[in-house]
mmCIF file of C-alpha atoms in Angstrom:
data_model
loop_
_atom_site.group_PDB
_atom_site.id
_atom_site.type_symbol
_atom_site.label_atom_id
_atom_site.label_comp_id
_atom_site.label_asym_id
_atom_site.label_seq_id
_atom_site.Cartn_x
_atom_site.Cartn_y
_atom_site.Cartn_z
ATOM 1 C CA MET P 1 145.153 26.226 -352.731
ATOM 2 C CA VAL P 2 141.869 27.364 -351.290
ATOM 3 C CA THR P 3 141.297 30.588 -349.425
ATOM 4 C CA ARG P 4 138.274 31.330 -347.340
ATOM 5 C CA PHE P 5 136.522 33.799 -345.126
ATOM 6 C CA GLU P 6 134.593 32.586 -342.079
ATOM 7 C CA LEU P 7 131.339 33.961 -340.773
ATOM 8 C CA PRO P 8 130.678 34.326 -337.051
ATOM 9 C CA SER P 9 128.080 32.110 -335.483
ATOM 10 C CA ILE P 10 126.263 34.852 -333.570
ATOM 11 C CA LYS P 11 124.344 37.806 -334.897
ATOM 12 C CA ASP P 12 125.160 40.668 -332.539
ATOM 13 C CA GLY P 13 127.450 42.451 -335.020
ATOM 14 C CA SER P 14 130.395 42.367 -332.613
ATOM 15 C CA ASP P 15 133.865 42.439 -334.130
ATOM 16 C CA VAL P 16 135.359 40.658 -331.146
ATOM 17 C CA GLY P 17 132.641 38.638 -329.468
ATOM 18 C CA ALA P 18 131.937 36.710 -332.633
ATOM 19 C CA HIS P 19 133.511 33.313 -333.168
ATOM 20 C CA ALA P 20 136.018 33.817 -336.016
ATOM 21 C CA ALA P 21 136.108 30.107 -336.683
ATOM 22 C CA LEU P 22 138.808 29.205 -339.160
ATOM 23 C CA SER P 23 137.741 25.794 -340.371
ATOM 24 C CA SER P 24 137.929 24.014 -343.756
ATOM 25 C CA GLY P 25 137.705 25.385 -347.244
ATOM 26 C CA LEU P 26 138.485 28.895 -348.576
ATOM 27 C CA PHE P 27 138.655 31.385 -351.449
ATOM 28 C CA ASP P 28 140.738 30.212 -354.349
ATOM 29 C CA LYS P 29 143.855 32.316 -354.796
ATOM 30 C CA PRO P 30 146.748 31.869 -357.155
ATOM 31 C CA ALA P 31 149.483 29.736 -355.591
ATOM 32 C CA VAL P 32 152.044 32.492 -355.609
ATOM 33 C CA SER P 33 154.226 33.954 -352.915
ATOM 34 C CA ASP P 34 152.284 37.172 -352.537
ATOM 35 C CA ALA P 35 148.914 38.434 -353.629
ATOM 36 C CA PRO P 36 148.489 41.125 -356.302
ATOM 37 C CA PRO P 37 147.339 44.512 -355.085
ATOM 38 C CA PRO P 38 143.654 44.077 -354.296
ATOM 39 C CA LEU P 39 141.196 46.056 -356.307
ATOM 40 C CA THR P 40 139.404 48.714 -354.302
ATOM 41 C CA VAL P 41 135.730 48.510 -355.161
ATOM 42 C CA PRO P 42 133.821 51.524 -353.834
ATOM 43 C CA ALA P 43 130.130 50.963 -353.413
ATOM 44 C CA SER P 44 129.400 53.976 -355.589
ATOM 45 C CA ILE P 45 130.419 52.176 -358.784
ATOM 46 C CA TYR P 46 127.539 49.758 -358.471
ATOM 47 C CA PRO P 47 124.074 50.518 -359.769
ATOM 48 C CA GLU P 48 121.195 50.768 -357.384
ATOM 49 C CA ALA P 49 120.589 47.363 -355.822
ATOM 50 C CA PRO P 50 117.295 45.652 -356.658
ATOM 51 C CA VAL P 51 114.796 44.681 -354.012
ATOM 52 C CA ALA P 52 115.995 42.171 -351.446
ATOM 53 C CA THR P 53 114.072 39.268 -352.939
ATOM 54 C CA ALA P 54 115.527 39.663 -356.430
ATOM 55 C CA SER P 55 117.908 36.964 -357.597
ATOM 56 C CA PRO P 56 121.468 37.988 -358.520
ATOM 57 C CA MET P 57 122.146 37.389 -362.194
ATOM 58 C CA ALA P 58 124.889 34.957 -361.197
ATOM 59 C CA PHE P 59 122.254 32.582 -359.820
ATOM 60 C CA ALA P 60 119.984 32.701 -362.846
ATOM 61 C CA GLY P 61 120.641 28.982 -363.273
ATOM 62 C CA ALA P 62 119.410 28.151 -359.772
ATOM 63 C CA ASP P 63 116.177 28.390 -357.811
ATOM 64 C CA TRP P 64 116.631 31.656 -355.882
ATOM 65 C CA SER P 65 113.968 30.728 -353.335
ATOM 66 C CA VAL P 66 116.261 27.857 -352.349
ATOM 67 C CA VAL P 67 119.588 29.654 -352.761
ATOM 68 C CA LYS P 68 118.788 32.822 -350.790
ATOM 69 C CA PRO P 69 118.185 31.120 -347.403
ATOM 70 C CA GLN P 70 121.377 29.123 -347.918
ATOM 71 C CA LEU P 71 123.434 32.262 -348.560
ATOM 72 C CA ASP P 72 121.930 34.220 -345.687
ATOM 73 C CA GLY P 73 122.414 31.368 -343.233
ATOM 74 C CA ALA P 74 125.790 30.114 -344.434
ATOM 75 C CA THR P 75 128.598 29.832 -341.904
ATOM 76 C CA ALA P 76 131.123 30.180 -344.731
ATOM 77 C CA ILE P 77 131.263 30.575 -348.506
ATOM 78 C CA ASN P 78 134.205 28.740 -350.050
ATOM 79 C CA TYR P 79 135.480 29.303 -353.584
ATOM 80 C CA SER P 80 137.339 26.224 -354.789
ATOM 81 C CA THR P 81 138.574 24.376 -357.867
ATOM 82 C CA ALA P 82 137.746 20.919 -359.156
ATOM 83 C CA SER P 83 141.207 19.597 -358.317
ATOM 84 C CA GLU P 84 141.008 20.895 -354.754
ATOM 85 C CA ASN P 85 137.605 19.328 -354.185
ATOM 86 C CA ALA P 86 138.754 16.050 -355.729
ATOM 87 C CA ALA P 87 141.797 15.980 -353.462
ATOM 88 C CA ALA P 88 139.627 16.699 -350.428
ATOM 89 C CA GLY P 89 136.968 14.194 -351.482
ATOM 90 C CA VAL P 90 134.131 16.712 -351.316
ATOM 91 C CA GLU P 91 131.329 17.713 -353.651
ATOM 92 C CA PRO P 92 130.688 21.433 -354.247
ATOM 93 C CA ASP P 93 127.233 22.867 -353.663
ATOM 94 C CA TYR P 94 127.384 25.040 -356.775
ATOM 95 C CA ILE P 95 129.413 25.165 -359.976
ATOM 96 C CA LEU P 96 130.510 28.619 -361.180
ATOM 97 C CA GLY P 97 130.800 28.058 -364.912
ATOM 98 C CA THR P 98 132.936 29.900 -367.418
ATOM 99 C CA ASP P 99 129.762 31.681 -368.514
ATOM 100 C CA GLY P 100 129.539 33.304 -365.087
ATOM 101 C CA GLN P 101 126.471 31.321 -364.002
ATOM 102 C CA MET P 102 126.257 29.418 -360.715
ATOM 103 C CA ARG P 103 124.350 26.178 -360.972
ATOM 104 C CA PRO P 104 123.461 23.598 -358.335
ATOM 105 C CA ASN P 105 125.644 20.511 -358.342
ATOM 106 C CA PRO P 106 123.295 17.575 -359.012
ATOM 107 C CA LYS P 107 125.739 15.242 -357.241
ATOM 108 C CA LYS P 108 125.423 17.137 -353.964
ATOM 109 C CA THR P 109 122.643 15.436 -352.030
ATOM 110 C CA ALA P 110 123.095 16.805 -348.507
ATOM 111 C CA PRO P 111 124.217 20.129 -346.999
ATOM 112 C CA ASN P 112 127.634 20.432 -345.402
ATOM 113 C CA PRO P 113 127.544 19.589 -341.685
ATOM 114 C CA ASP P 114 129.280 22.861 -340.794
ATOM 115 C CA GLY P 115 126.742 24.955 -342.701
ATOM 116 C CA SER P 116 129.230 26.182 -345.303
ATOM 117 C CA ILE P 117 128.666 26.565 -349.048
ATOM 118 C CA ASN P 118 131.270 25.365 -351.548
ATOM 119 C CA ILE P 119 131.321 27.140 -354.945
ATOM 120 C CA GLN P 120 133.581 25.414 -357.463
ATOM 121 C CA MET P 121 135.082 27.630 -360.172
ATOM 122 C CA GLU P 122 135.398 25.917 -363.527
ATOM 123 C CA GLY P 123 138.172 26.469 -366.048
ATOM 124 C CA ASN P 124 140.906 27.634 -363.662
ATOM 125 C CA GLY P 125 143.494 25.053 -364.606
ATOM 126 C CA GLN P 126 146.691 25.915 -366.463
ATOM 127 C CA GLN P 127 146.190 25.784 -370.211
ATOM 128 C CA GLY P 128 148.850 25.265 -372.818
ATOM 129 C CA ASN P 129 147.338 26.075 -376.223
ATOM 130 C CA GLN P 130 147.530 29.545 -377.682
ATOM 131 C CA ASP P 131 144.082 29.271 -379.249
ATOM 132 C CA LYS P 132 142.537 29.044 -375.775
ATOM 133 C CA ILE P 133 143.801 32.430 -374.608
ATOM 134 C CA GLU P 134 140.710 34.393 -375.642
ATOM 135 C CA ALA P 135 138.392 31.737 -374.235
ATOM 136 C CA LEU P 136 140.226 31.841 -370.907
ATOM 137 C CA LYS P 137 140.035 35.631 -370.786
ATOM 138 C CA SER P 138 136.327 35.528 -371.530
ATOM 139 C CA ALA P 139 135.718 32.882 -368.869
ATOM 140 C CA SER P 140 137.653 34.927 -366.326
ATOM 141 C CA GLU P 141 135.581 38.033 -367.028
ATOM 142 C CA ASN P 142 132.342 36.071 -366.796
ATOM 143 C CA GLN P 143 133.328 34.677 -363.418
ATOM 144 C CA LYS P 144 134.399 38.100 -362.185
ATOM 145 C CA ALA P 145 131.006 39.451 -363.217
ATOM 146 C CA SER P 146 129.436 36.733 -361.093
ATOM 147 C CA ILE P 147 131.585 37.683 -358.103
ATOM 148 C CA ARG P 148 130.594 41.331 -358.570
ATOM 149 C CA GLU P 149 126.990 40.197 -358.278
ATOM 150 C CA MET P 150 127.860 38.552 -354.972
ATOM 151 C CA ILE P 151 129.532 41.779 -353.834
ATOM 152 C CA ARG P 152 126.412 43.777 -354.694
ATOM 153 C CA TYR P 153 124.298 41.356 -352.705
ATOM 154 C CA PHE P 154 126.779 41.551 -349.822
ATOM 155 C CA GLN P 155 126.790 45.365 -349.824
ATOM 156 C CA LYS P 156 123.013 45.500 -349.855
ATOM 157 C CA ASN P 157 122.823 43.307 -346.769
ATOM 158 C CA ASN P 158 125.900 44.830 -345.086
ATOM 159 C CA PRO P 159 125.592 48.593 -345.700
ATOM 160 C CA ASN P 160 128.197 49.479 -343.050
ATOM 161 C CA ALA P 161 130.661 46.649 -343.689
ATOM 162 C CA SER P 162 133.732 46.523 -345.906
ATOM 163 C CA VAL P 163 133.864 44.095 -348.804
ATOM 164 C CA PRO P 164 136.031 41.094 -347.815
ATOM 165 C CA THR P 165 139.505 41.531 -349.264
ATOM 166 C CA GLU P 166 139.512 37.970 -350.566
ATOM 167 C CA TRP P 167 136.608 38.802 -352.902
ATOM 168 C CA LEU P 168 138.539 41.767 -354.256
ATOM 169 C CA TRP P 169 141.561 39.570 -354.907
ATOM 170 C CA GLN P 170 139.342 37.322 -356.990
ATOM 171 C CA LEU P 171 138.368 40.353 -359.072
ATOM 172 C CA ASP P 172 141.964 41.496 -359.459
ATOM 173 C CA LYS P 173 143.717 38.240 -360.285
ATOM 174 C CA GLN P 174 144.485 37.336 -363.877
ATOM 175 C CA PRO P 175 143.686 34.010 -365.561
ATOM 176 C CA ASP P 176 146.467 31.482 -366.109
ATOM 177 C CA LEU P 177 147.237 32.058 -369.787
ATOM 178 C CA PRO P 178 149.647 30.037 -371.916
ATOM 179 C CA THR P 179 152.697 31.771 -373.357
ATOM 180 C CA PRO P 180 151.786 32.744 -376.951
ATOM 181 C CA SER P 181 155.072 31.444 -378.347
ATOM 182 C CA SER P 182 154.840 28.094 -376.641
ATOM 183 C CA SER P 183 152.727 25.112 -377.609
ATOM 184 C CA ARG P 184 153.755 23.051 -374.606
ATOM 185 C CA PRO P 185 151.331 22.774 -371.685
ATOM 186 C CA ASP P 186 154.177 22.317 -369.230
ATOM 187 C CA THR P 187 154.987 25.107 -366.791
ATOM 188 C CA PRO P 188 158.376 25.733 -365.201
ATOM 189 C CA ALA P 189 159.011 23.918 -361.962
ATOM 190 C CA PRO P 190 158.388 26.172 -358.967
ATOM 191 C CA THR P 191 161.374 27.593 -357.167
ATOM 192 C CA PRO P 192 162.176 25.390 -354.148
ATOM 193 C CA ARG P 193 160.812 26.965 -351.006
ATOM 194 C CA SER P 194 164.163 26.509 -349.256
ATOM 195 C CA GLN P 195 165.996 28.487 -351.947
ATOM 196 C CA PRO P 196 163.891 31.548 -352.858
ATOM 197 C CA GLN P 197 165.404 33.561 -355.664
ATOM 198 C CA PRO P 198 166.298 37.214 -355.075
ATOM 199 C CA GLU P 199 164.139 39.701 -356.905
ATOM 200 C CA ALA P 200 164.045 43.455 -357.072
ATOM 201 C CA GLN P 201 161.934 44.984 -354.330
ATOM 202 C CA PRO P 202 158.492 45.849 -355.747
ATOM 203 C CA GLN P 203 157.722 49.497 -356.215
ATOM 204 C CA GLN P 204 154.093 49.433 -355.201
ATOM 205 C CA ASP P 205 152.396 48.869 -351.881
ATOM 206 C CA PHE P 206 150.483 45.619 -351.733
ATOM 207 C CA SER P 207 148.425 46.790 -348.773
ATOM 208 C CA PRO P 208 144.788 45.682 -348.916
ATOM 209 C CA ARG P 209 142.453 48.649 -349.245
ATOM 210 C CA ARG P 210 139.510 46.902 -347.651
ATOM 211 C CA SER P 211 139.066 45.028 -344.431
ATOM 212 C CA SER P 212 139.362 41.257 -344.618
ATOM 213 C CA ALA P 213 136.862 40.826 -341.824
ATOM 214 C CA PRO P 214 134.925 37.596 -342.219
ATOM 215 C CA SER P 215 131.460 38.577 -343.306
ATOM 216 C CA SER P 216 128.228 36.979 -344.392
ATOM 217 C CA PRO P 217 125.836 38.043 -347.130
ATOM 218 C CA GLY P 218 123.262 37.965 -344.339
ATOM 219 C CA GLY P 219 124.938 40.780 -342.475
ATOM 220 C CA TYR P 220 127.348 39.424 -339.839
ATOM 221 C CA ARG P 221 130.923 40.439 -339.249
ATOM 222 C CA GLY P 222 133.769 39.159 -337.132
ATOM 223 C CA PRO P 223 137.338 40.101 -336.300
ATOM 224 C CA SER P 224 140.218 39.715 -338.685
ATOM 225 C CA GLY P 225 143.544 41.331 -339.344
ATOM 226 C CA PRO P 226 146.309 41.049 -341.873
ATOM 227 C CA GLY P 227 149.834 41.631 -340.725
ATOM 228 C CA GLY P 228 150.903 45.215 -340.375
ATOM 229 C CA GLY P 229 153.680 46.572 -342.450
ATOM 230 C CA MET P 230 155.834 49.053 -344.221
ATOM 231 C CA SER P 231 155.544 50.105 -347.810
ATOM 232 C CA PRO P 232 158.499 49.251 -350.031
ATOM 233 C CA GLY P 233 161.003 52.039 -349.884
ATOM 234 C CA ALA P 234 159.765 53.353 -346.537
ATOM 235 C CA SER P 235 162.364 54.240 -343.942
ATOM 236 C CA ARG P 236 163.495 51.691 -341.416
ATOM 237 C CA ARG P 237 162.050 51.756 -337.909
ATOM 238 C CA GLY P 238 163.713 50.864 -334.638
ATOM 239 C CA GLY P 239 167.348 51.491 -335.525
ATOM 240 C CA ASP P 240 168.299 48.036 -336.768
ATOM 241 C CA SER P 241 171.914 47.830 -337.844
ATOM 242 C CA THR P 242 171.165 45.909 -341.036
ATOM 243 C CA PRO P 243 170.669 48.546 -343.782
ATOM 244 C CA SER P 244 168.096 46.634 -345.827
ATOM 245 C CA TYR P 245 166.107 45.362 -342.888
ATOM 246 C CA SER P 246 162.707 46.666 -341.820
ATOM 247 C CA ASP P 247 161.600 45.819 -338.305
ATOM 248 C CA ARG P 248 157.954 45.892 -339.287
ATOM 249 C CA PRO P 249 156.328 42.994 -341.083
ATOM 250 C CA ALA P 250 155.335 43.144 -344.709
ATOM 251 C CA ARG P 251 151.741 44.058 -345.494
ATOM 252 C CA GLN P 252 150.902 40.524 -346.457
ATOM 253 C CA PRO P 253 147.247 39.521 -346.159
ATOM 254 C CA MET P 254 146.219 37.041 -343.547
ATOM 255 C CA PHE P 255 145.063 33.711 -344.996
ATOM 256 C CA HIS P 256 143.165 31.089 -343.054
ATOM 257 C CA THR P 257 143.485 27.543 -344.332
ATOM 258 C CA GLY P 258 140.443 26.522 -342.338
ATOM 259 C CA ARG P 259 142.013 23.205 -341.395
ATOM 260 C CA GLY P 260 143.891 24.215 -338.303
ATOM 261 C CA ASP P 261 143.370 24.167 -334.569
ATOM 262 C CA VAL P 262 142.197 27.758 -334.096
ATOM 263 C CA PRO P 263 140.204 28.680 -330.975
ATOM 264 C CA PRO P 264 137.744 31.595 -331.210
ATOM 265 C CA PRO P 265 138.832 35.192 -330.540
ATOM 266 C CA VAL P 266 138.731 36.633 -327.037
ATOM 267 C CA ALA P 267 138.365 40.306 -326.139
ATOM 268 C CA GLY P 268 140.967 41.992 -323.980
ATOM 269 C CA ASP P 269 144.738 42.293 -323.950
ATOM 270 C CA LEU P 270 147.703 40.045 -323.324
ATOM 271 C CA GLU P 271 151.231 40.301 -321.910
ATOM 272 C CA LEU P 272 153.826 38.990 -324.348
ATOM 273 C CA LYS P 273 156.463 38.344 -321.719
ATOM 274 C CA GLY P 274 155.740 35.509 -319.348
ATOM 275 C CA PRO P 275 156.020 31.774 -318.755
ATOM 276 C CA PRO P 276 154.879 29.318 -321.425
ATOM 277 C CA THR P 277 151.188 28.475 -321.511
ATOM 278 C CA ILE P 278 151.676 25.773 -324.122
ATOM 279 C CA THR P 279 153.767 22.628 -324.383
ATOM 280 C CA PRO P 280 156.098 21.646 -327.233
ATOM 281 C CA GLU P 281 153.745 18.749 -327.947
ATOM 282 C CA LYS P 282 150.748 21.066 -328.290
ATOM 283 C CA ILE P 283 152.732 23.360 -330.600
ATOM 284 C CA ASP P 284 153.476 20.417 -332.877
ATOM 285 C CA GLN P 285 149.834 19.342 -332.719
ATOM 286 C CA VAL P 286 148.677 22.778 -333.887
ATOM 287 C CA LEU P 287 151.262 22.886 -336.681
ATOM 288 C CA LYS P 288 150.239 19.434 -337.882
ATOM 289 C CA SER P 289 146.585 20.491 -337.918
ATOM 290 C CA PHE P 290 147.551 23.002 -340.625
ATOM 291 C CA ASN P 291 149.863 20.599 -342.458
ATOM 292 C CA SER P 292 152.440 23.289 -341.763
ATOM 293 C CA PRO P 293 155.932 23.022 -343.271
ATOM 294 C CA ALA P 294 157.147 24.021 -339.797
ATOM 295 C CA SER P 295 155.740 20.842 -338.244
ATOM 296 C CA GLY P 296 158.194 19.207 -335.876
ATOM 297 C CA LEU P 297 159.662 22.473 -334.596
ATOM 298 C CA GLY P 298 157.593 22.489 -331.412
ATOM 299 C CA GLN P 299 160.584 22.103 -329.109
ATOM 300 C CA VAL P 300 162.593 24.777 -330.956
ATOM 301 C CA ILE P 301 159.697 27.245 -330.820
ATOM 302 C CA TYR P 302 159.183 26.489 -327.144
ATOM 303 C CA ASP P 303 162.870 26.764 -326.202
ATOM 304 C CA GLU P 304 163.392 30.011 -328.102
ATOM 305 C CA GLY P 305 160.392 31.543 -326.357
ATOM 306 C CA VAL P 306 161.718 30.516 -322.951
ATOM 307 C CA LYS P 307 165.128 31.934 -323.868
ATOM 308 C CA ARG P 308 163.580 35.294 -324.799
ATOM 309 C CA GLY P 309 161.037 35.282 -321.986
ATOM 310 C CA ILE P 310 158.189 35.429 -324.525
ATOM 311 C CA ASN P 311 155.275 33.020 -324.247
ATOM 312 C CA PRO P 312 155.791 30.612 -327.197
ATOM 313 C CA ALA P 313 152.013 30.402 -327.606
ATOM 314 C CA VAL P 314 152.116 34.040 -328.724
ATOM 315 C CA ALA P 315 154.712 33.249 -331.389
ATOM 316 C CA LEU P 316 152.593 30.362 -332.652
ATOM 317 C CA ALA P 317 149.456 32.532 -332.739
ATOM 318 C CA PHE P 318 151.251 35.193 -334.799
ATOM 319 C CA PHE P 319 152.403 32.496 -337.233
ATOM 320 C CA VAL P 320 148.840 31.241 -337.682
ATOM 321 C CA GLN P 321 147.435 34.760 -337.948
ATOM 322 C CA GLU P 322 149.999 35.901 -340.524
ATOM 323 C CA SER P 323 150.197 32.927 -342.895
ATOM 324 C CA SER P 324 148.073 30.045 -341.600
ATOM 325 C CA ALA P 325 151.230 28.493 -340.150
ATOM 326 C CA GLY P 326 153.365 29.005 -343.238
ATOM 327 C CA THR P 327 150.909 27.513 -345.722
ATOM 328 C CA LYS P 328 149.702 30.728 -347.380
ATOM 329 C CA GLY P 329 151.166 33.829 -348.968
ATOM 330 C CA VAL P 330 154.819 34.730 -349.347
ATOM 331 C CA ALA P 331 155.771 32.869 -346.157
ATOM 332 C CA ALA P 332 155.315 29.585 -348.013
ATOM 333 C CA GLU P 333 158.259 30.624 -350.199
ATOM 334 C CA THR P 334 160.426 32.522 -347.723
ATOM 335 C CA ASN P 335 160.151 30.379 -344.565
ATOM 336 C CA SER P 336 159.273 33.616 -342.777
ATOM 337 C CA TRP P 337 157.478 33.613 -339.440
ATOM 338 C CA GLY P 338 156.200 37.176 -339.735
ATOM 339 C CA ASN P 339 156.612 38.417 -343.326
ATOM 340 C CA ILE P 340 159.449 40.894 -342.784
ATOM 341 C CA LYS P 341 160.919 43.186 -345.425
ATOM 342 C CA GLY P 342 164.584 43.183 -346.403
ATOM 343 C CA ASP P 343 167.361 40.648 -346.950
ATOM 344 C CA GLY P 344 167.467 37.517 -344.838
ATOM 345 C CA PRO P 345 169.956 34.665 -344.403
ATOM 346 C CA ALA P 346 168.748 33.192 -347.716
ATOM 347 C CA GLY P 347 168.487 36.520 -349.502
ATOM 348 C CA SER P 348 165.321 38.273 -350.556
ATOM 349 C CA TYR P 349 162.215 37.037 -352.328
ATOM 350 C CA LYS P 350 160.013 39.713 -353.875
ATOM 351 C CA GLY P 351 161.388 42.185 -351.350
ATOM 352 C CA PHE P 352 160.837 39.958 -348.303
ATOM 353 C CA ARG P 353 163.416 38.410 -346.005
ATOM 354 C CA ALA P 354 164.039 34.789 -346.943
ATOM 355 C CA TYR P 355 165.304 32.069 -344.635
ATOM 356 C CA ASN P 356 166.825 28.658 -345.228
ATOM 357 C CA ASN P 357 164.204 27.078 -342.974
ATOM 358 C CA PHE P 358 161.479 27.992 -340.506
ATOM 359 C CA GLU P 359 163.823 27.514 -337.566
ATOM 360 C CA GLU P 360 165.791 30.522 -338.809
ATOM 361 C CA GLY P 361 162.531 32.348 -339.444
ATOM 362 C CA VAL P 362 161.066 31.890 -335.971
ATOM 363 C CA LYS P 363 164.328 32.821 -334.248
ATOM 364 C CA ASP P 364 164.462 36.053 -336.241
ATOM 365 C CA TRP P 365 160.839 36.805 -335.341
ATOM 366 C CA TYR P 366 161.591 36.346 -331.645
ATOM 367 C CA ARG P 367 164.617 38.633 -332.045
ATOM 368 C CA LEU P 368 162.514 41.278 -333.769
ATOM 369 C CA ILE P 369 159.784 41.285 -331.117
ATOM 370 C CA ASP P 370 162.210 41.149 -328.202
ATOM 371 C CA ASP P 371 164.777 43.688 -329.433
ATOM 372 C CA LYS P 372 162.586 46.152 -331.317
ATOM 373 C CA TYR P 373 159.240 46.043 -329.523
ATOM 374 C CA LEU P 374 159.696 44.837 -325.944
ATOM 375 C CA ALA P 375 163.181 46.120 -325.128
ATOM 376 C CA PRO P 376 163.411 49.463 -323.285
ATOM 377 C CA GLN P 377 163.886 52.557 -325.403
ATOM 378 C CA SER P 378 167.298 52.967 -323.814
ATOM 379 C CA GLU P 379 168.281 49.695 -325.488
ATOM 380 C CA GLY P 380 166.870 50.552 -328.909
ATOM 381 C CA GLY P 381 163.404 49.088 -328.398
ATOM 382 C CA ARG P 382 159.985 50.661 -327.934
ATOM 383 C CA GLY P 383 159.383 49.554 -324.373
ATOM 384 C CA TYR P 384 156.097 47.775 -325.128
ATOM 385 C CA SER P 385 154.724 45.006 -322.935
ATOM 386 C CA THR P 386 151.219 44.176 -324.150
ATOM 387 C CA LEU P 387 149.899 42.645 -327.340
ATOM 388 C CA SER P 388 147.777 45.701 -328.174
ATOM 389 C CA GLN P 389 150.841 47.957 -327.963
ATOM 390 C CA VAL P 390 152.790 45.716 -330.313
ATOM 391 C CA ILE P 391 149.935 45.438 -332.806
ATOM 392 C CA ARG P 392 149.559 49.221 -332.845
ATOM 393 C CA THR P 393 152.930 49.308 -334.627
ATOM 394 C CA TYR P 394 153.067 45.798 -336.085
ATOM 395 C CA ALA P 395 149.642 45.977 -337.764
ATOM 396 C CA PRO P 396 148.343 49.534 -337.293
ATOM 397 C CA SER P 397 144.850 50.674 -338.169
ATOM 398 C CA SER P 398 146.456 53.407 -340.284
ATOM 399 C CA ASP P 399 147.405 50.607 -342.671
ATOM 400 C CA ASN P 400 143.762 49.477 -342.855
ATOM 401 C CA ASN P 401 144.181 46.777 -340.216
ATOM 402 C CA ASP P 402 141.646 45.774 -337.597
ATOM 403 C CA GLU P 403 143.896 46.114 -334.534
ATOM 404 C CA ARG P 404 141.239 44.953 -332.085
ATOM 405 C CA GLY P 405 140.423 41.945 -334.244
ATOM 406 C CA TYR P 406 144.094 40.988 -334.571
ATOM 407 C CA VAL P 407 144.556 41.194 -330.786
ATOM 408 C CA ALA P 408 141.379 39.198 -330.180
ATOM 409 C CA ASN P 409 142.429 36.473 -332.610
ATOM 410 C CA VAL P 410 145.894 36.079 -331.059
ATOM 411 C CA LYS P 411 144.567 36.237 -327.490
ATOM 412 C CA GLY P 412 141.874 33.686 -328.313
ATOM 413 C CA MET P 413 144.401 31.254 -329.740
ATOM 414 C CA VAL P 414 146.807 31.664 -326.813
ATOM 415 C CA GLU P 415 144.087 31.109 -324.215
ATOM 416 C CA GLY P 416 142.368 28.348 -326.156
ATOM 417 C CA TRP P 417 145.529 26.295 -326.628
ATOM 418 C CA SER P 418 146.445 26.693 -322.958
ATOM 419 C CA LYS P 419 143.348 24.707 -322.000
ATOM 420 C CA ASP P 420 144.781 21.686 -323.813
ATOM 421 C CA SER P 421 148.317 22.139 -322.486
ATOM 422 C CA LYS P 422 150.102 21.334 -319.286
ATOM 423 C CA PRO P 423 153.165 23.510 -319.736
ATOM 424 C CA ALA P 424 156.471 22.162 -318.615
ATOM 425 C CA ASN P 425 158.438 24.308 -316.241
ATOM 426 C CA GLY P 426 160.162 27.001 -318.298
#
């Protein structure tokens, strides 16, 4: 699974006007249901940065006079694995070895058409021999040292920007180590996504401590926004009758697969209630562009939106914003449309509501938004009507979210998809 941050294509520093393109590739993250708590890396822990022309130690194996212009002008920097690149049929631009050095890939003869850079991380596969544990730990630390070099370079060129959360996850994740008592390389089969196993609710907040705004080493920044949320153990909001249910989404980070149909962000606000601006066919087209496990539910998503009076394009945009259409994060295990805390129809998975399928998940999301956000206060809701009002509670800035970026991303998707749709009468 590859995770990625995108860099805007203009250089005006705007959080909203920039094109937060979400196209192919991405940072490598462990294929687990939720990310570990990201490591907060204050700039003060780093030594004084060298002069701008100095080569980061990580690129000691490459010609810095060639590498620097590529980094500064890159539209995206993708961390990947050999298996992911083989499956995609692509060649990486650089190989990040287990010694922490990035070296040019001699097989790469031409730059990527989209201007991105692909950095393949070696030695990330599951190992099964106990005698490799120390080697794996050493390789992991070497690669983390290399990523820290990239962070230093980023901070030097982006003095007022936050380090992308995805980079911090790379620093915080642990290598895949074999069980000391086992000599078998096999790993247990993953729990079926349709039957997530109940687990005790975690006791720590997995909220990212840094913004996940797409940024470039050259100094550009665009909008972003993980889902808002409630810390485990926090009190319920909105008066829901289900004791273990939280009406705010989990603080799960937003992951872009980079494969999907994602129009650029648009500044402004949006009414959630209203007629459909998207067709069932277009919904299915967008889901298929992500290889989403919810593909084929276009008519259900459309009909449920019409039933609730909520534009189904908004529901689809939230799904893409929260989990790249169910392909990333805990939603891939829970069938959740919006990463909601508590017990669901299929129980709980790592403290999150689990559903038997995405049809259940999207219907519950519509119910949440309609009953707890848009309904009048006299009926137990908050009386909101606009996207910005909802996001202020759903993904508040007090939880380190970029509210304006979240709104711009959702609004951009809704308006962009409408241009390709001829909505049926709702």
